[in-house]
mmCIF file with all atom_site columns, C-alpha atoms in Angstrom:
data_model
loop_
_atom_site.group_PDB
_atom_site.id
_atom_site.type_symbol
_atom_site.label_atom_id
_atom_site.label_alt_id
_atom_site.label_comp_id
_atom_site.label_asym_id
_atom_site.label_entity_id
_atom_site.label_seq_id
_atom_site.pdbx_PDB_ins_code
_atom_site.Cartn_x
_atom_site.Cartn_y
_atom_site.Cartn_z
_atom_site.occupancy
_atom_site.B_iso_or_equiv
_atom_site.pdbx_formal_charge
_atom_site.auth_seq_id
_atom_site.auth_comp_id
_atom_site.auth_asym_id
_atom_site.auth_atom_id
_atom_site.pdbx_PDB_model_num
ATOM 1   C CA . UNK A 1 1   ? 128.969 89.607  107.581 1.00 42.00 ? 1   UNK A CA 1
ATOM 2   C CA . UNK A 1 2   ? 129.091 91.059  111.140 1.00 44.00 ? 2   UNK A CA 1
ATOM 3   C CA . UNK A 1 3   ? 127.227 94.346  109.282 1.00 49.00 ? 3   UNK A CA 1
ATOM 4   C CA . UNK A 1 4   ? 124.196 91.960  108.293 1.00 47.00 ? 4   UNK A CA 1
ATOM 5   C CA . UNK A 1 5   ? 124.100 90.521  111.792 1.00 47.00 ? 5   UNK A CA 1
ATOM 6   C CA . UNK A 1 6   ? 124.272 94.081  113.471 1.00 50.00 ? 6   UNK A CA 1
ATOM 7   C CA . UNK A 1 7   ? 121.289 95.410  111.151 1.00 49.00 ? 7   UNK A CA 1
ATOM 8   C CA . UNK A 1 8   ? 119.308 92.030  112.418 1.00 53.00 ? 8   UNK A CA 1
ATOM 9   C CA . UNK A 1 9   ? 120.359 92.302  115.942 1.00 56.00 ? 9   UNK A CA 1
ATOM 10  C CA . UNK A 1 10  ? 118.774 96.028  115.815 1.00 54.00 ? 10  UNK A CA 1
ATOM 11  C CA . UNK A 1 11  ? 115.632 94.173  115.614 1.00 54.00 ? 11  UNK A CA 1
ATOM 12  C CA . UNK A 1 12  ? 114.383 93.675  118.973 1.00 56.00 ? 12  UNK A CA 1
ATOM 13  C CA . UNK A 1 13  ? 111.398 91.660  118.594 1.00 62.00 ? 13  UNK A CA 1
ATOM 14  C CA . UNK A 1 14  ? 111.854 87.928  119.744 1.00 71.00 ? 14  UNK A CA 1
ATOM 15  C CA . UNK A 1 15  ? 109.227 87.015  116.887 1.00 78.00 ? 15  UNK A CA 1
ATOM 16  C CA . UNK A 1 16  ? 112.176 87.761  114.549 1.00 83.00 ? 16  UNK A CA 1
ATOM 17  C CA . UNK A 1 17  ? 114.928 86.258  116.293 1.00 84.00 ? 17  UNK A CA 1
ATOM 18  C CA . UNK A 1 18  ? 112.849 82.994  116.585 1.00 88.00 ? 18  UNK A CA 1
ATOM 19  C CA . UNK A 1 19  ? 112.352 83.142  113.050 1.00 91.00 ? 19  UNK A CA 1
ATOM 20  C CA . UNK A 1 20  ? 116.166 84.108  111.821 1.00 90.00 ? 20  UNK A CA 1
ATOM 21  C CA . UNK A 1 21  ? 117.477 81.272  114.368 1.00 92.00 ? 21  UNK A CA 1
ATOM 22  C CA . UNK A 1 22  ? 115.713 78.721  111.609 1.00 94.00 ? 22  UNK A CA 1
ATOM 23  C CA . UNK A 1 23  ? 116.917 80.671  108.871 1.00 95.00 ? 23  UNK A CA 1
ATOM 24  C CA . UNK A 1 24  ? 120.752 79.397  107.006 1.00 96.00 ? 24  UNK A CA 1
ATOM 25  C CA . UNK A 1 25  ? 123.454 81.308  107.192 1.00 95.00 ? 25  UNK A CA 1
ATOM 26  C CA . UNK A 1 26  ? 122.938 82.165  103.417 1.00 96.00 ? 26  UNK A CA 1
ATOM 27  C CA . UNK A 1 27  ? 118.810 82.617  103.443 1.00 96.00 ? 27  UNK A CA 1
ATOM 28  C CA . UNK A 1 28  ? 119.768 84.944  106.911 1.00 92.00 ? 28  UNK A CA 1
ATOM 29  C CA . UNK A 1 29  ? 121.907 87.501  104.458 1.00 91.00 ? 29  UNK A CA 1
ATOM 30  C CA . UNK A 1 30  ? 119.273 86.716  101.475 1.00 92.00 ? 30  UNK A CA 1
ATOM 31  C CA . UNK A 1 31  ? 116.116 88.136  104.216 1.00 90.00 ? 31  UNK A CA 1
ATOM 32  C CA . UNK A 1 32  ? 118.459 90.786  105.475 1.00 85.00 ? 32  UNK A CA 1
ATOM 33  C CA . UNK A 1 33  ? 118.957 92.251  101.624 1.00 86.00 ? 33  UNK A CA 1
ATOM 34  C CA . UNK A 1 34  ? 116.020 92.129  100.708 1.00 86.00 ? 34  UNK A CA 1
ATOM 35  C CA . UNK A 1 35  ? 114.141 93.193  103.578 1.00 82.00 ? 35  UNK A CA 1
ATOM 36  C CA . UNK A 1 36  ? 116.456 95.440  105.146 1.00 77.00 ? 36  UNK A CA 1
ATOM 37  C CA . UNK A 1 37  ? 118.491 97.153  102.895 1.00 73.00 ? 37  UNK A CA 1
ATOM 38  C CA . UNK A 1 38  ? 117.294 96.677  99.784  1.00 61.00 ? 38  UNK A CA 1
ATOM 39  C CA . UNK A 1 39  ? 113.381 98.006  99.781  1.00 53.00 ? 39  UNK A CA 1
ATOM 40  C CA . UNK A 1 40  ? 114.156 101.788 99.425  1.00 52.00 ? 40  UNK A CA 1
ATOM 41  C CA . UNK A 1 41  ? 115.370 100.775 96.131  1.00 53.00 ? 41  UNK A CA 1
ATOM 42  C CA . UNK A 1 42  ? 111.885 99.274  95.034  1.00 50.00 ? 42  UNK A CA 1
ATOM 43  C CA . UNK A 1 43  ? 110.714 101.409 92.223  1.00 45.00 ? 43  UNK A CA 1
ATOM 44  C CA . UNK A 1 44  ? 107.069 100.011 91.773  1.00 47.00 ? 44  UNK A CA 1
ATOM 45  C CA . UNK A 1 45  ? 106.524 100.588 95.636  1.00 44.00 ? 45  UNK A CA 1
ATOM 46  C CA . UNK A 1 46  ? 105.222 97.514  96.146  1.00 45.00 ? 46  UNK A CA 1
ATOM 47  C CA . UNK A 1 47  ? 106.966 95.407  98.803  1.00 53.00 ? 47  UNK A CA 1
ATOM 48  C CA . UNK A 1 48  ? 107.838 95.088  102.399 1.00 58.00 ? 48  UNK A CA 1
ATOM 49  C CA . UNK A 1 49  ? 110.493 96.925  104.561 1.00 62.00 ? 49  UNK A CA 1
ATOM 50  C CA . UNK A 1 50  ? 111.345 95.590  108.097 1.00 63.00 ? 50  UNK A CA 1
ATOM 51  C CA . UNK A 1 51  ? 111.693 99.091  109.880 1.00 57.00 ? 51  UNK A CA 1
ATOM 52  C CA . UNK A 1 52  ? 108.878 99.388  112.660 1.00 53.00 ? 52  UNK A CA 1
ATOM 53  C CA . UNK A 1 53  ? 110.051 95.513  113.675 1.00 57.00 ? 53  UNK A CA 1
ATOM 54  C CA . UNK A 1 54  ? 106.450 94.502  113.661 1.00 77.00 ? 54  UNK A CA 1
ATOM 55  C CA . UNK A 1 55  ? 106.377 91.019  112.972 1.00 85.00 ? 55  UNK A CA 1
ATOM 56  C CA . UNK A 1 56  ? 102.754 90.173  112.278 1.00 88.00 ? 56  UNK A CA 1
ATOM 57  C CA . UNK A 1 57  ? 102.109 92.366  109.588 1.00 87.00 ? 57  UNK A CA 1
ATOM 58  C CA . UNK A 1 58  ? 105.444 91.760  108.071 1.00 88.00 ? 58  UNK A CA 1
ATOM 59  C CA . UNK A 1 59  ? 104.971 88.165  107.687 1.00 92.00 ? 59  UNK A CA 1
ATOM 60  C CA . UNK A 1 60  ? 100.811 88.286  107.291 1.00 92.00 ? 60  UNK A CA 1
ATOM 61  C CA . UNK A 1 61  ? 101.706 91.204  104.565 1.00 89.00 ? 61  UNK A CA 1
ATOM 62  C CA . UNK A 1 62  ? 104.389 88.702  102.776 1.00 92.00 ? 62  UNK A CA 1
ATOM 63  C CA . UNK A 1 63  ? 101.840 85.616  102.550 1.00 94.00 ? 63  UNK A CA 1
ATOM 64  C CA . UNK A 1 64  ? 99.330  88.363  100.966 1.00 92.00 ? 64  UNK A CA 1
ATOM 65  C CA . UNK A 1 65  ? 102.767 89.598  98.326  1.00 90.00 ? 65  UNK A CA 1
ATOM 66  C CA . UNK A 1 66  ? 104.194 86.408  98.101  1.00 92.00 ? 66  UNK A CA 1
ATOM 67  C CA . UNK A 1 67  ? 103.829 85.924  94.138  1.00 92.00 ? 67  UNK A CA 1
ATOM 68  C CA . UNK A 1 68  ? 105.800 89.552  94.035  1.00 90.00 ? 68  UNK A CA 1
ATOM 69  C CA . UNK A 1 69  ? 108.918 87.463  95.451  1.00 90.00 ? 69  UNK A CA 1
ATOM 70  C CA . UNK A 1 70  ? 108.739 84.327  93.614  1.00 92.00 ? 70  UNK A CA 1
ATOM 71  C CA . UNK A 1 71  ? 111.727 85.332  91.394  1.00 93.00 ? 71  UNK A CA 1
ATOM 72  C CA . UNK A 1 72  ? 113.096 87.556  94.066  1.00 91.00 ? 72  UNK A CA 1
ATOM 73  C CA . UNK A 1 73  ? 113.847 84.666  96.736  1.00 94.00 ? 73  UNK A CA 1
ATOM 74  C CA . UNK A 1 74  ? 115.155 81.310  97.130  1.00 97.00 ? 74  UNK A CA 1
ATOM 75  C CA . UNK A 1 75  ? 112.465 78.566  97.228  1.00 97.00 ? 75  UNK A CA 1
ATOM 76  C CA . UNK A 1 76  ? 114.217 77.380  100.652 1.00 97.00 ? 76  UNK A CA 1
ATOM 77  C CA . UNK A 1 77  ? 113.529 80.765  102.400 1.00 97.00 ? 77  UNK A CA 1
ATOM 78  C CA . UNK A 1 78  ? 109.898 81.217  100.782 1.00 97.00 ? 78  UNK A CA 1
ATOM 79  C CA . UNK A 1 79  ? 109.165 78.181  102.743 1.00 97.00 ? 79  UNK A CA 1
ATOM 80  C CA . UNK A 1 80  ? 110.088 78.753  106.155 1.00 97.00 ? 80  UNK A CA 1
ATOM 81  C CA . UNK A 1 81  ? 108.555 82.639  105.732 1.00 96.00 ? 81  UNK A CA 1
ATOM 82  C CA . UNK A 1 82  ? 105.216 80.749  104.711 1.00 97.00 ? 82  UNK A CA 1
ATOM 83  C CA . UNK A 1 83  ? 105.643 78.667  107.292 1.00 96.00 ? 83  UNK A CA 1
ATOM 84  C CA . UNK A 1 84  ? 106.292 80.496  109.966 1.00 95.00 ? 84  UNK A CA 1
ATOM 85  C CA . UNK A 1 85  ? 103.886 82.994  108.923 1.00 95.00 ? 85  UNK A CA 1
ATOM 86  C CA . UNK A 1 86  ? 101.087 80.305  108.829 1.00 96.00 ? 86  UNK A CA 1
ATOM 87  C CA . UNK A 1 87  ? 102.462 78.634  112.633 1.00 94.00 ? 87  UNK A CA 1
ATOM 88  C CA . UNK A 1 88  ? 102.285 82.109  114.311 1.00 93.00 ? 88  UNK A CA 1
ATOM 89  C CA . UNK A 1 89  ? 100.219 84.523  112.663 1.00 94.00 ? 89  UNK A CA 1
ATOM 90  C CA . UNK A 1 90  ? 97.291  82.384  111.123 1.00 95.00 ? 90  UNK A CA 1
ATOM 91  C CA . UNK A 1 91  ? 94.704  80.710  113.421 1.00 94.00 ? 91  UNK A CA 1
ATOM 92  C CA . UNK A 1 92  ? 93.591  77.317  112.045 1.00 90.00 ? 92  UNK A CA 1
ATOM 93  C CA . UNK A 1 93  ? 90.567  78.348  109.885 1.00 91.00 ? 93  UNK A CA 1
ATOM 94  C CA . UNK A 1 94  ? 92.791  80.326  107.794 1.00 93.00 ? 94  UNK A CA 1
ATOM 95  C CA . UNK A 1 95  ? 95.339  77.680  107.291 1.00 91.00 ? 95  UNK A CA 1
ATOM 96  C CA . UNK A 1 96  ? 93.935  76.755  103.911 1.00 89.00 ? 96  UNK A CA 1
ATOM 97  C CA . UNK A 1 97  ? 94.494  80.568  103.115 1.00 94.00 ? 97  UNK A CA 1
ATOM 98  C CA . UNK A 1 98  ? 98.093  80.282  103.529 1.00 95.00 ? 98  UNK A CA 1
ATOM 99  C CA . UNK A 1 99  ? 98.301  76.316  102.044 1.00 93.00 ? 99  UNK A CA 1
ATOM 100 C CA . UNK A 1 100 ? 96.750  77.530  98.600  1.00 93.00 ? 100 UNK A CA 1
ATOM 101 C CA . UNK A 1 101 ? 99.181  80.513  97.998  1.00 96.00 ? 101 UNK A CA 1
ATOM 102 C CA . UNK A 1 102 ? 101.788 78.654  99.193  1.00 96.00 ? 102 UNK A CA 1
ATOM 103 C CA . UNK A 1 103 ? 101.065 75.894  96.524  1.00 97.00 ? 103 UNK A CA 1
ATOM 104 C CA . UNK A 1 104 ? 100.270 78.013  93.612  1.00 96.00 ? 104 UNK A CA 1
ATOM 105 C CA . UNK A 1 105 ? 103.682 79.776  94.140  1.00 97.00 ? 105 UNK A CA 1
ATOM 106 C CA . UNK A 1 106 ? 105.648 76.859  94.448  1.00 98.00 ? 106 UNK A CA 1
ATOM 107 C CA . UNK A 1 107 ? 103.806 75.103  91.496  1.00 97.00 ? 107 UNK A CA 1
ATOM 108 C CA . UNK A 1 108 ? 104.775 78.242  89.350  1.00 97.00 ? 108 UNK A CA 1
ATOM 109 C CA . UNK A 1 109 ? 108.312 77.204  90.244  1.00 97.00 ? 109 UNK A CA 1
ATOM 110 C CA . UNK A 1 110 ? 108.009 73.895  89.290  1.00 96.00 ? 110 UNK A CA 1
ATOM 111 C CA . UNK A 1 111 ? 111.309 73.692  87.179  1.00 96.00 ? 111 UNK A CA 1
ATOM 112 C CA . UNK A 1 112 ? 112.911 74.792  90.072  1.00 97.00 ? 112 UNK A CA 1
ATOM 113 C CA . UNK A 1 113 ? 113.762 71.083  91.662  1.00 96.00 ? 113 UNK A CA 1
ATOM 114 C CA . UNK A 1 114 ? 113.544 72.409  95.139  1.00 97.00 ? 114 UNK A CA 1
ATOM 115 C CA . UNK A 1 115 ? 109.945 74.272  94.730  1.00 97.00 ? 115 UNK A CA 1
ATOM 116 C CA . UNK A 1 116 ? 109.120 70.975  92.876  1.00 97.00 ? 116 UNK A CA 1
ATOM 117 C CA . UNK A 1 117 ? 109.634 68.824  95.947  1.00 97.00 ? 117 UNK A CA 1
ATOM 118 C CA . UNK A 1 118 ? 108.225 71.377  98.200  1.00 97.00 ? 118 UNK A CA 1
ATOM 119 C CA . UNK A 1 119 ? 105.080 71.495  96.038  1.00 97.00 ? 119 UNK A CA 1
ATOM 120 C CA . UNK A 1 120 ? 104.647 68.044  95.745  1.00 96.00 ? 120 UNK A CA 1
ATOM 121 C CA . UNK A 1 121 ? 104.867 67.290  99.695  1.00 96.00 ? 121 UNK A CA 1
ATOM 122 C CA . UNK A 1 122 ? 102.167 70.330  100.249 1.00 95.00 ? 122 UNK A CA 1
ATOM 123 C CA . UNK A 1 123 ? 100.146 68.852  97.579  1.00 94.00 ? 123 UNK A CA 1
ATOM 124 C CA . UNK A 1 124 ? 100.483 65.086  98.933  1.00 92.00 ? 124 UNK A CA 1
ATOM 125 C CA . UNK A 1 125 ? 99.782  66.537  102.473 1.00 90.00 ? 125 UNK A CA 1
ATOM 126 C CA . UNK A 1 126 ? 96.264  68.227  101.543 1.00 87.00 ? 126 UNK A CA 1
ATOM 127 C CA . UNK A 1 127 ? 95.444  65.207  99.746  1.00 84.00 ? 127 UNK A CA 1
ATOM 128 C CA . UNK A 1 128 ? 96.269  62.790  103.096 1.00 78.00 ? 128 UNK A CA 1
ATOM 129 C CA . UNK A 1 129 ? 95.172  65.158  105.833 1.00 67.00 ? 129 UNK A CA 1
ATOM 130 C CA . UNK A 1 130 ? 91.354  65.061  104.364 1.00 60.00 ? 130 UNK A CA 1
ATOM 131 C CA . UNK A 1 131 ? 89.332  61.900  103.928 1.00 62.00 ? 131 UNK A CA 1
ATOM 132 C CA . UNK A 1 132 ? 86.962  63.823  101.181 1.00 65.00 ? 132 UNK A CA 1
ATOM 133 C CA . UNK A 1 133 ? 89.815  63.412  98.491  1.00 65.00 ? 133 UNK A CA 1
ATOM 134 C CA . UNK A 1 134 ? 87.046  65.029  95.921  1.00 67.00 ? 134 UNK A CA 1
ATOM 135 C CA . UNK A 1 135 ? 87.514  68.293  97.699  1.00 72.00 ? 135 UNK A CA 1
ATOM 136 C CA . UNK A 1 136 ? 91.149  68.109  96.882  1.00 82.00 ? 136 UNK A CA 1
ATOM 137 C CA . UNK A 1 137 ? 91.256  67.361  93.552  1.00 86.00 ? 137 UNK A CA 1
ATOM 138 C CA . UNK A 1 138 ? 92.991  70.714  92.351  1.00 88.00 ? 138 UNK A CA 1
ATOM 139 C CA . UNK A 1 139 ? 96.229  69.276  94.458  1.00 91.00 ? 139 UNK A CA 1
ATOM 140 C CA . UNK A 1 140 ? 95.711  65.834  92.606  1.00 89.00 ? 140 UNK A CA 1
ATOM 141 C CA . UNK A 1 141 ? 95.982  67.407  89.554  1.00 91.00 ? 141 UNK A CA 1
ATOM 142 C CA . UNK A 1 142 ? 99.036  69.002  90.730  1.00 94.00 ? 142 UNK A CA 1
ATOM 143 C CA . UNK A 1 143 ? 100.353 66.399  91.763  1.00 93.00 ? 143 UNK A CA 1
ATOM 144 C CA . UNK A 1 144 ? 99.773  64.264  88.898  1.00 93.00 ? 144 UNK A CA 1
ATOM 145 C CA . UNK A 1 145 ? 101.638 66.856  86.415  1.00 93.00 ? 145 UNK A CA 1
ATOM 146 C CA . UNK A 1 146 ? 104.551 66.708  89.020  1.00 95.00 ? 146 UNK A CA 1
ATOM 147 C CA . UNK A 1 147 ? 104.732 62.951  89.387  1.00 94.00 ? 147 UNK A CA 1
ATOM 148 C CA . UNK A 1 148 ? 104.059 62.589  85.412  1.00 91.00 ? 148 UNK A CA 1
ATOM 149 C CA . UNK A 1 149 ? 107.390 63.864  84.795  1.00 90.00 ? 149 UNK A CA 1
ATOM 150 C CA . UNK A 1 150 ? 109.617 62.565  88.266  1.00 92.00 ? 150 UNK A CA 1
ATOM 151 C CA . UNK A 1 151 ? 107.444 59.107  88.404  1.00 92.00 ? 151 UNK A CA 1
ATOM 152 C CA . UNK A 1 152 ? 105.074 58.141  86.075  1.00 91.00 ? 152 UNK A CA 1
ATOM 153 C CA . UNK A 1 153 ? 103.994 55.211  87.954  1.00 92.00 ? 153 UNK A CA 1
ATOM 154 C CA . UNK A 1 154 ? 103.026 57.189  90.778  1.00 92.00 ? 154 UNK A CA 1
ATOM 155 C CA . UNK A 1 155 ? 100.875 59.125  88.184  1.00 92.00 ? 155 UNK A CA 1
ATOM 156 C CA . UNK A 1 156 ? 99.221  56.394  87.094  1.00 92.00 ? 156 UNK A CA 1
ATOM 157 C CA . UNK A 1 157 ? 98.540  55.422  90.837  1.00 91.00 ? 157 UNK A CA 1
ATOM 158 C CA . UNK A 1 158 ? 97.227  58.932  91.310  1.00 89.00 ? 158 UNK A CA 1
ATOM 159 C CA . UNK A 1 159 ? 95.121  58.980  88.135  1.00 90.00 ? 159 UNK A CA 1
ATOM 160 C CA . UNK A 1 160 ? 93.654  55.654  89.176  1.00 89.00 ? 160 UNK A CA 1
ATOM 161 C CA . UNK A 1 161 ? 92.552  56.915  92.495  1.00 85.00 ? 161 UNK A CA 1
ATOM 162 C CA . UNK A 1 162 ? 90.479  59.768  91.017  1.00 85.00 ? 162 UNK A CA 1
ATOM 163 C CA . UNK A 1 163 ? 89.013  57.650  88.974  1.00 87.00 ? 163 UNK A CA 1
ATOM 164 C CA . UNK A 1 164 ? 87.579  55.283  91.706  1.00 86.00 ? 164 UNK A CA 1
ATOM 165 C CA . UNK A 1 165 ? 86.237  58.949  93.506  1.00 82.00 ? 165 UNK A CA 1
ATOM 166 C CA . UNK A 1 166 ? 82.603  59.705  92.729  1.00 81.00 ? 166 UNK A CA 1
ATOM 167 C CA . UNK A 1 167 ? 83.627  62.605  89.722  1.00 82.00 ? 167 UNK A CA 1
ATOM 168 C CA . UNK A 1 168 ? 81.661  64.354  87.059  1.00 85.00 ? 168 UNK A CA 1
ATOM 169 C CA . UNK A 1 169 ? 81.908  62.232  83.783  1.00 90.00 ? 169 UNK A CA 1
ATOM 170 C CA . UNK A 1 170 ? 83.890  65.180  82.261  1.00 90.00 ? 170 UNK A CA 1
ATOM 171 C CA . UNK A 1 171 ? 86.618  64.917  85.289  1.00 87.00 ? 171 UNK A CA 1
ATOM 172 C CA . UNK A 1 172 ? 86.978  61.017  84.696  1.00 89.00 ? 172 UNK A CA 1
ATOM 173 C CA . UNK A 1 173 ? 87.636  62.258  80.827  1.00 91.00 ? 173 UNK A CA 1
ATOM 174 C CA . UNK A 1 174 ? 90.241  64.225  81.894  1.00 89.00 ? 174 UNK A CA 1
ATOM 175 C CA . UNK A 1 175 ? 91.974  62.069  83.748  1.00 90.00 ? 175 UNK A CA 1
ATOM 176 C CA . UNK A 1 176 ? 91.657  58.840  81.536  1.00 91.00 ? 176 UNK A CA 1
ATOM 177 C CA . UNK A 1 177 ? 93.128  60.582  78.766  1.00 91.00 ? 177 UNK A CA 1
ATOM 178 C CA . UNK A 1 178 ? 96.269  61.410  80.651  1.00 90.00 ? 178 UNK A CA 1
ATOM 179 C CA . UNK A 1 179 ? 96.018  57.948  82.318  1.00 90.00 ? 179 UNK A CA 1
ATOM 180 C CA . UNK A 1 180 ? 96.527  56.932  78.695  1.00 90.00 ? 180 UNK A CA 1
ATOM 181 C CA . UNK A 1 181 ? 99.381  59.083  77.851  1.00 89.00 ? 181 UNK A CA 1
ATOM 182 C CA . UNK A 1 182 ? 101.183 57.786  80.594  1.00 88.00 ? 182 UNK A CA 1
ATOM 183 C CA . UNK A 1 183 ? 100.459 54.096  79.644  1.00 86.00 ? 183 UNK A CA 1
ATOM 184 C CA . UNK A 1 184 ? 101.586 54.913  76.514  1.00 85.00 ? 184 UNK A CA 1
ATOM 185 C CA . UNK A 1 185 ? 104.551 56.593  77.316  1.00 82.00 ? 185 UNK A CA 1
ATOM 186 C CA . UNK A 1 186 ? 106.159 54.049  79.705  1.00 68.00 ? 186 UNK A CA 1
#
């Protein structure tokens, strides 16, 4: 343990240190092997190695990888490297940047029941922070295959608010039939 914390602590960049102070315990030693030890042993050479201690392209270069360490990383730490990415190395106008590959990656986790939460909030989140719901119906959709199989009634609720939006005819298809399949399932 004191090894991992000396090959951190060699990092003298306060970005860093702000960032492993959110970090567990256990996603501190997970970032440190994969990040710090472990790259030279990437074969493909794709994939990020903390060794000039440049922060911003580390983290911008990770959001721009991320699908590469879906299956590499715990959900928990993907989270707080997207987020901390997006806080301090994303201006505003490219929040949406960030938002969508942070979505798609956790949705492609989806049987993992932490991604799954962390999915849905992001989705429910774009879908709240923007009065033009119709814009955001890619995270309703989402949303409604997550909630179809944690809470179908919240489906339903979901299904029944596209509906009431002002959607192309074959959009208000879509989403009666799986309206009905809930229905008919509960």
């Amino acid at each position: 343990m004191n090894n991992s914390y000396n090959l951190i602590n060699n990092l003298k960049n306060s970005d860093f240190e702000a960032f492993f102070k959110t970090l567990t315990n256990n996603q501190l030693r997970e970032f440190e092997w994969r990040f710090i030890r472990d790259p030279a042993k990437n074969k493909r050479g794709i994939g990020l190695h903390i060794n000039s201690g440049d922060s911003e392209t580390f983290f911008k270069e990770f959001v721009r990888l991320s699908s590469f360490y879906k299956n590499k990383l715990s959900a928990g730490l993907l989270f707080k490297i997207f987020e901390f990415a997006k806080t301090y190395y994303f201006d505003a106008s490219e929040y949406a940047y960030v938002e969508d590959k942070q979505i798609k990656l956790f949705y492609s986790l989806k049987h993992n029941p932490i991604a799954r939460k962390i999915c849905k909030d992001l989705c429910y989140q774009k879908t709240l922070e923007t009065e033009n719901l119709k814009n955001n119906i890619i995270y309703l959709k989402l949303l409604v295959d997550l909630e179809a199989e944690d809470e179908p009634k919240k489906a339903v609720e979901l299904c029944q608010k596209v509906l009431k939006l002002n959607v192309s005819e074959k959009l208000k298809n879509r989403f009666l039939n799986i309206l009905n399949k809930l229905e008919k399932s509960s």
